[in-house]
mmCIF file of C-alpha atoms in Angstrom:
data_model
loop_
_atom_site.group_PDB
_atom_site.id
_atom_site.type_symbol
_atom_site.label_atom_id
_atom_site.label_comp_id
_atom_site.label_asym_id
_atom_site.label_seq_id
_atom_site.Cartn_x
_atom_site.Cartn_y
_atom_site.Cartn_z
ATOM 1 C CA UNK I 28 -64.335 -4.755 43.849
ATOM 2 C CA UNK I 29 -64.654 -8.436 43.957
ATOM 3 C CA UNK I 30 -66.209 -9.425 47.631
ATOM 4 C CA UNK I 31 -66.510 -12.723 47.146
ATOM 5 C CA UNK I 32 -63.991 -15.128 49.119
ATOM 6 C CA UNK I 33 -61.645 -16.429 45.996
ATOM 7 C CA UNK I 34 -61.246 -20.294 45.793
ATOM 8 C CA UNK I 35 -57.279 -21.214 46.880
ATOM 9 C CA UNK I 36 -56.736 -22.161 43.409
ATOM 10 C CA UNK I 37 -57.414 -18.425 41.870
ATOM 11 C CA UNK I 38 -53.773 -17.219 42.410
ATOM 12 C CA UNK I 39 -52.573 -20.335 40.516
ATOM 13 C CA UNK I 40 -50.387 -19.438 37.156
ATOM 14 C CA UNK I 41 -48.402 -16.547 36.365
ATOM 15 C CA UNK I 42 -48.502 -12.631 37.597
ATOM 16 C CA UNK I 43 -46.286 -9.310 37.316
ATOM 17 C CA UNK I 44 -45.336 -9.047 40.924
ATOM 18 C CA UNK I 45 -44.756 -5.256 41.587
ATOM 19 C CA UNK I 46 -44.297 -2.767 44.720
ATOM 20 C CA UNK I 47 -47.606 -0.661 44.762
ATOM 21 C CA UNK I 48 -45.591 2.607 44.125
ATOM 22 C CA UNK I 49 -43.976 1.235 41.328
ATOM 23 C CA UNK I 50 -44.180 2.589 37.853
ATOM 24 C CA UNK I 51 -46.817 0.710 35.689
ATOM 25 C CA UNK I 52 -44.540 0.551 32.856
ATOM 26 C CA UNK I 53 -44.442 -2.995 31.041
ATOM 27 C CA UNK I 54 -40.838 -1.850 29.712
ATOM 28 C CA UNK I 55 -39.495 -1.095 32.891
ATOM 29 C CA UNK I 56 -37.806 -3.388 35.614
ATOM 30 C CA UNK I 57 -40.286 -5.295 36.672
ATOM 31 C CA UNK I 58 -40.928 -9.055 38.408
ATOM 32 C CA UNK I 59 -42.907 -12.311 37.289
ATOM 33 C CA UNK I 60 -44.009 -14.519 39.777
ATOM 34 C CA UNK I 61 -45.597 -17.940 39.109
ATOM 35 C CA UNK I 62 -47.570 -20.106 41.259
ATOM 36 C CA UNK I 63 -47.917 -23.965 40.247
ATOM 37 C CA UNK I 64 -50.571 -26.462 40.975
ATOM 38 C CA UNK I 65 -48.456 -28.220 43.431
ATOM 39 C CA UNK I 66 -47.909 -25.266 45.692
ATOM 40 C CA UNK I 67 -44.607 -24.276 44.505
ATOM 41 C CA UNK I 68 -43.638 -20.839 43.279
ATOM 42 C CA UNK I 69 -40.811 -19.033 41.320
ATOM 43 C CA UNK I 70 -40.006 -15.325 41.214
ATOM 44 C CA UNK I 71 -38.291 -13.895 38.295
ATOM 45 C CA UNK I 72 -36.387 -10.428 37.758
ATOM 46 C CA UNK I 73 -36.789 -8.901 34.261
ATOM 47 C CA UNK I 74 -34.250 -6.061 33.398
ATOM 48 C CA UNK I 75 -33.447 -4.765 30.114
ATOM 49 C CA UNK I 76 -35.325 -7.736 28.385
ATOM 50 C CA UNK I 77 -33.331 -10.163 30.562
ATOM 51 C CA UNK I 78 -35.065 -12.714 32.902
ATOM 52 C CA UNK I 79 -33.016 -14.445 35.669
ATOM 53 C CA UNK I 80 -34.699 -16.559 38.835
ATOM 54 C CA UNK I 81 -34.462 -14.812 41.983
ATOM 55 C CA UNK I 82 -36.338 -17.030 44.468
ATOM 56 C CA UNK I 83 -38.198 -20.055 44.861
ATOM 57 C CA UNK I 84 -40.350 -21.910 47.198
ATOM 58 C CA UNK I 85 -43.516 -22.925 48.223
ATOM 59 C CA UNK I 86 -46.652 -20.947 48.949
ATOM 60 C CA UNK I 87 -50.175 -21.344 50.616
ATOM 61 C CA UNK I 88 -53.435 -19.369 49.702
ATOM 62 C CA UNK I 89 -56.671 -19.453 51.910
ATOM 63 C CA UNK I 90 -58.906 -16.836 49.798
ATOM 64 C CA UNK I 91 -57.648 -14.237 52.477
ATOM 65 C CA UNK I 92 -53.815 -14.692 53.191
ATOM 66 C CA UNK I 93 -51.003 -15.525 51.073
ATOM 67 C CA UNK I 94 -48.026 -16.990 52.287
ATOM 68 C CA UNK I 95 -44.589 -17.046 50.546
ATOM 69 C CA UNK I 96 -42.134 -19.343 51.731
ATOM 70 C CA UNK I 97 -38.851 -18.736 50.174
ATOM 71 C CA UNK I 98 -35.881 -17.381 51.435
ATOM 72 C CA UNK I 99 -37.799 -15.883 54.042
ATOM 73 C CA UNK I 100 -41.508 -16.048 54.914
ATOM 74 C CA UNK I 101 -43.681 -13.301 53.763
ATOM 75 C CA UNK I 102 -47.479 -13.329 55.048
ATOM 76 C CA UNK I 103 -49.641 -11.202 52.755
ATOM 77 C CA UNK I 104 -53.229 -10.124 53.352
ATOM 78 C CA UNK I 105 -54.928 -10.276 49.903
ATOM 79 C CA UNK I 106 -57.531 -7.481 48.322
ATOM 80 C CA UNK I 107 -58.899 -7.821 44.901
ATOM 81 C CA UNK I 108 -59.906 -4.801 43.299
ATOM 82 C CA UNK I 109 -61.002 -6.839 40.414
ATOM 83 C CA UNK I 110 -60.129 -10.520 39.081
ATOM 84 C CA UNK I 111 -56.862 -9.343 37.450
ATOM 85 C CA UNK I 112 -55.539 -7.713 39.816
ATOM 86 C CA UNK I 113 -54.646 -8.065 43.592
ATOM 87 C CA UNK I 114 -53.263 -5.896 46.407
ATOM 88 C CA UNK I 115 -51.086 -7.674 48.616
ATOM 89 C CA UNK I 116 -50.684 -5.980 52.131
ATOM 90 C CA UNK I 117 -47.412 -7.013 54.180
ATOM 91 C CA UNK I 118 -46.367 -6.123 57.720
ATOM 92 C CA UNK I 119 -43.927 -3.624 55.759
ATOM 93 C CA UNK I 120 -44.010 -3.907 52.197
ATOM 94 C CA UNK I 121 -47.123 -3.796 49.755
ATOM 95 C CA UNK I 122 -47.443 -5.365 46.564
ATOM 96 C CA UNK I 123 -49.490 -5.516 43.522
ATOM 97 C CA UNK I 124 -50.241 -8.572 41.212
ATOM 98 C CA UNK I 125 -51.381 -7.890 37.884
ATOM 99 C CA UNK I 126 -52.065 -10.379 35.111
ATOM 100 C CA UNK I 127 -51.209 -8.124 32.683
ATOM 101 C CA UNK I 128 -50.524 -4.453 31.943
ATOM 102 C CA UNK I 129 -53.955 -2.959 31.507
ATOM 103 C CA UNK I 130 -55.029 0.212 32.948
ATOM 104 C CA UNK I 131 -55.431 -0.585 36.342
ATOM 105 C CA UNK I 132 -57.736 2.180 37.293
ATOM 106 C CA UNK I 133 -60.234 1.459 34.812
ATOM 107 C CA UNK I 134 -63.127 -1.119 34.197
ATOM 108 C CA UNK I 135 -62.117 -3.839 31.817
ATOM 109 C CA UNK I 136 -63.640 -2.242 28.191
ATOM 110 C CA UNK I 137 -66.236 -3.942 25.989
ATOM 111 C CA UNK I 138 -64.921 -5.025 22.872
ATOM 112 C CA UNK I 139 -66.413 -3.068 19.938
ATOM 113 C CA UNK I 140 -68.842 -5.220 17.702
ATOM 114 C CA UNK I 141 -66.899 -4.872 14.463
ATOM 115 C CA UNK I 142 -63.787 -5.949 16.429
ATOM 116 C CA UNK I 143 -65.704 -9.329 17.726
ATOM 117 C CA UNK I 144 -67.046 -10.285 14.712
ATOM 118 C CA UNK I 145 -63.546 -9.903 13.077
ATOM 119 C CA UNK I 146 -61.933 -12.198 15.870
ATOM 120 C CA UNK I 147 -64.985 -14.529 15.733
ATOM 121 C CA UNK I 148 -64.516 -15.084 12.088
ATOM 122 C CA UNK I 149 -60.747 -15.274 11.897
ATOM 123 C CA UNK I 150 -58.987 -15.856 15.735
ATOM 124 C CA UNK I 151 -55.423 -15.930 14.154
ATOM 125 C CA UNK I 152 -56.563 -12.104 14.229
ATOM 126 C CA UNK I 153 -55.536 -12.425 18.192
ATOM 127 C CA UNK I 154 -51.915 -12.836 17.882
ATOM 128 C CA UNK I 155 -49.811 -14.272 20.472
ATOM 129 C CA UNK I 156 -46.915 -12.538 21.736
ATOM 130 C CA UNK I 157 -43.940 -13.334 24.574
ATOM 131 C CA UNK I 158 -40.930 -11.953 25.512
ATOM 132 C CA UNK I 159 -39.070 -15.062 26.721
ATOM 133 C CA UNK I 160 -38.818 -18.709 25.737
ATOM 134 C CA UNK I 161 -39.329 -21.734 28.454
ATOM 135 C CA UNK I 162 -41.646 -21.996 31.533
ATOM 136 C CA UNK I 163 -43.612 -19.317 33.613
ATOM 137 C CA UNK I 164 -43.592 -16.449 30.422
ATOM 138 C CA UNK I 165 -46.709 -14.192 30.837
ATOM 139 C CA UNK I 166 -48.149 -14.368 26.845
ATOM 140 C CA UNK I 167 -50.242 -11.760 25.579
ATOM 141 C CA UNK I 168 -52.932 -11.758 22.949
ATOM 142 C CA UNK I 169 -53.025 -8.658 20.772
ATOM 143 C CA UNK I 170 -55.165 -7.944 18.086
ATOM 144 C CA UNK I 171 -54.078 -5.312 15.542
ATOM 145 C CA UNK I 172 -56.175 -3.602 12.542
ATOM 146 C CA UNK I 173 -54.074 -1.230 11.012
ATOM 147 C CA UNK I 174 -50.985 0.137 11.653
ATOM 148 C CA UNK I 175 -51.571 2.317 15.014
ATOM 149 C CA UNK I 176 -54.657 0.359 16.221
ATOM 150 C CA UNK I 177 -53.277 -2.406 18.888
ATOM 151 C CA UNK I 178 -55.326 -3.906 21.446
ATOM 152 C CA UNK I 179 -54.433 -6.005 24.421
ATOM 153 C CA UNK I 180 -57.000 -8.641 24.499
ATOM 154 C CA UNK I 181 -55.626 -10.689 27.185
ATOM 155 C CA UNK I 182 -52.922 -12.652 28.756
ATOM 156 C CA UNK I 183 -52.263 -16.454 29.464
ATOM 157 C CA UNK I 184 -49.829 -18.964 31.136
ATOM 158 C CA UNK I 185 -49.211 -22.452 30.668
ATOM 159 C CA UNK I 186 -48.555 -25.317 32.883
ATOM 160 C CA UNK I 187 -47.724 -28.854 31.316
ATOM 161 C CA UNK I 188 -47.370 -31.744 34.217
ATOM 162 C CA UNK I 189 -46.439 -34.997 33.087
ATOM 163 C CA UNK I 190 -49.410 -37.512 32.626
ATOM 164 C CA UNK I 191 -51.666 -34.763 32.641
ATOM 165 C CA UNK I 192 -53.711 -32.409 30.417
ATOM 166 C CA UNK I 193 -51.868 -29.096 29.247
ATOM 167 C CA UNK I 194 -53.189 -26.321 31.652
ATOM 168 C CA UNK I 195 -53.941 -22.716 30.224
ATOM 169 C CA UNK I 196 -54.861 -20.226 32.358
ATOM 170 C CA UNK I 197 -56.596 -17.192 30.409
ATOM 171 C CA UNK I 198 -57.283 -13.448 31.628
ATOM 172 C CA UNK I 199 -59.650 -11.660 29.565
ATOM 173 C CA UNK I 200 -58.900 -7.976 29.372
ATOM 174 C CA UNK I 201 -61.898 -7.040 27.114
ATOM 175 C CA UNK I 202 -65.471 -8.258 27.446
ATOM 176 C CA UNK I 203 -67.247 -9.670 24.724
ATOM 177 C CA UNK I 204 -65.173 -12.962 23.422
ATOM 178 C CA UNK I 205 -67.371 -15.979 24.284
ATOM 179 C CA UNK I 206 -65.735 -18.994 25.832
ATOM 180 C CA UNK I 207 -65.943 -20.780 22.868
ATOM 181 C CA UNK I 208 -63.934 -18.371 20.868
ATOM 182 C CA UNK I 209 -61.192 -18.050 23.545
ATOM 183 C CA UNK I 210 -60.770 -21.310 22.772
ATOM 184 C CA UNK I 211 -60.545 -21.314 19.258
ATOM 185 C CA UNK I 212 -58.064 -18.689 19.791
ATOM 186 C CA UNK I 213 -55.914 -20.814 22.238
ATOM 187 C CA UNK I 214 -56.498 -23.801 19.435
ATOM 188 C CA UNK I 215 -55.377 -21.572 16.300
ATOM 189 C CA UNK I 216 -53.269 -18.854 17.658
ATOM 190 C CA UNK I 217 -51.299 -20.571 20.084
ATOM 191 C CA UNK I 218 -51.059 -24.100 19.628
ATOM 192 C CA UNK I 219 -51.523 -23.981 15.727
ATOM 193 C CA UNK I 220 -49.643 -20.665 14.994
ATOM 194 C CA UNK I 221 -47.566 -19.869 17.602
ATOM 195 C CA UNK I 222 -46.405 -23.600 18.650
ATOM 196 C CA UNK I 223 -46.737 -24.720 14.853
ATOM 197 C CA UNK I 224 -48.861 -27.531 15.558
ATOM 198 C CA UNK I 225 -47.398 -29.288 18.108
ATOM 199 C CA UNK I 226 -47.990 -32.945 17.877
ATOM 200 C CA UNK I 227 -46.908 -33.836 21.829
ATOM 201 C CA UNK I 228 -50.394 -32.256 22.913
ATOM 202 C CA UNK I 229 -53.361 -33.682 23.532
ATOM 203 C CA UNK I 230 -55.761 -33.303 26.214
ATOM 204 C CA UNK I 231 -56.048 -29.128 26.767
ATOM 205 C CA UNK I 232 -57.745 -27.552 29.797
ATOM 206 C CA UNK I 233 -58.463 -24.199 29.408
ATOM 207 C CA UNK I 234 -59.111 -21.942 32.535
ATOM 208 C CA UNK I 235 -60.896 -18.600 32.299
ATOM 209 C CA UNK I 236 -59.739 -16.533 35.337
ATOM 210 C CA UNK I 237 -62.914 -13.830 34.756
ATOM 211 C CA UNK I 238 -65.362 -16.825 35.029
ATOM 212 C CA UNK I 239 -63.458 -19.593 36.357
ATOM 213 C CA UNK I 240 -64.656 -21.716 33.673
ATOM 214 C CA UNK I 241 -62.831 -24.351 32.521
ATOM 215 C CA UNK I 242 -63.040 -25.913 29.258
ATOM 216 C CA UNK I 243 -61.396 -29.395 27.929
ATOM 217 C CA UNK I 244 -60.790 -30.354 24.647
ATOM 218 C CA UNK I 245 -58.432 -32.837 22.360
ATOM 219 C CA UNK I 246 -56.156 -30.715 20.427
ATOM 220 C CA UNK I 247 -55.635 -33.705 18.184
ATOM 221 C CA UNK I 248 -59.575 -33.765 17.693
ATOM 222 C CA UNK I 249 -60.873 -31.380 15.181
ATOM 223 C CA UNK I 250 -63.979 -30.513 17.718
#
């Protein structure tokens, strides 16, 4: 369990938002909550592959308590079993925040050497998936080797603000991929392949939620 107090910006980005007793099923009914850099949040309900906005408002997070001010105000004490899954303890209801649907009772696995080399040589092997178009979407990075060998490498969310770099918050769900390889995956698999080399993207900030490392690069440059 992480004992250090997180920075307020650690909550930013998109999470699955589930009651603690809900089934851990990525294909079942679920909610996604997106925390913006401007202190706003939006909560979505997802049922039968359809997404609708359920609530919006503003939030504050001081490292210990998360306060949501939407239709009602809810205050939660935050517990962090790991960097990618948090537990929210409310007065009456408890919730879980998940960056992705990895096994919640297991440590993040180390990527086998063969798969790590394969992805390092060809970052496009990390394929991008998303269930919806538009803003506040949780994207999945999936490695497939053969018809039945499928591994979730991580998830990421994207925020674009006028006159600001494109912000991508990435959650590694395996160990063994270096920051420079995550950068290549974002550049080649997401911007290059998934978005088909957009010409309106310049500066990009890639934030890794496990280490809190931020990497800036210019998508228009080959570096």
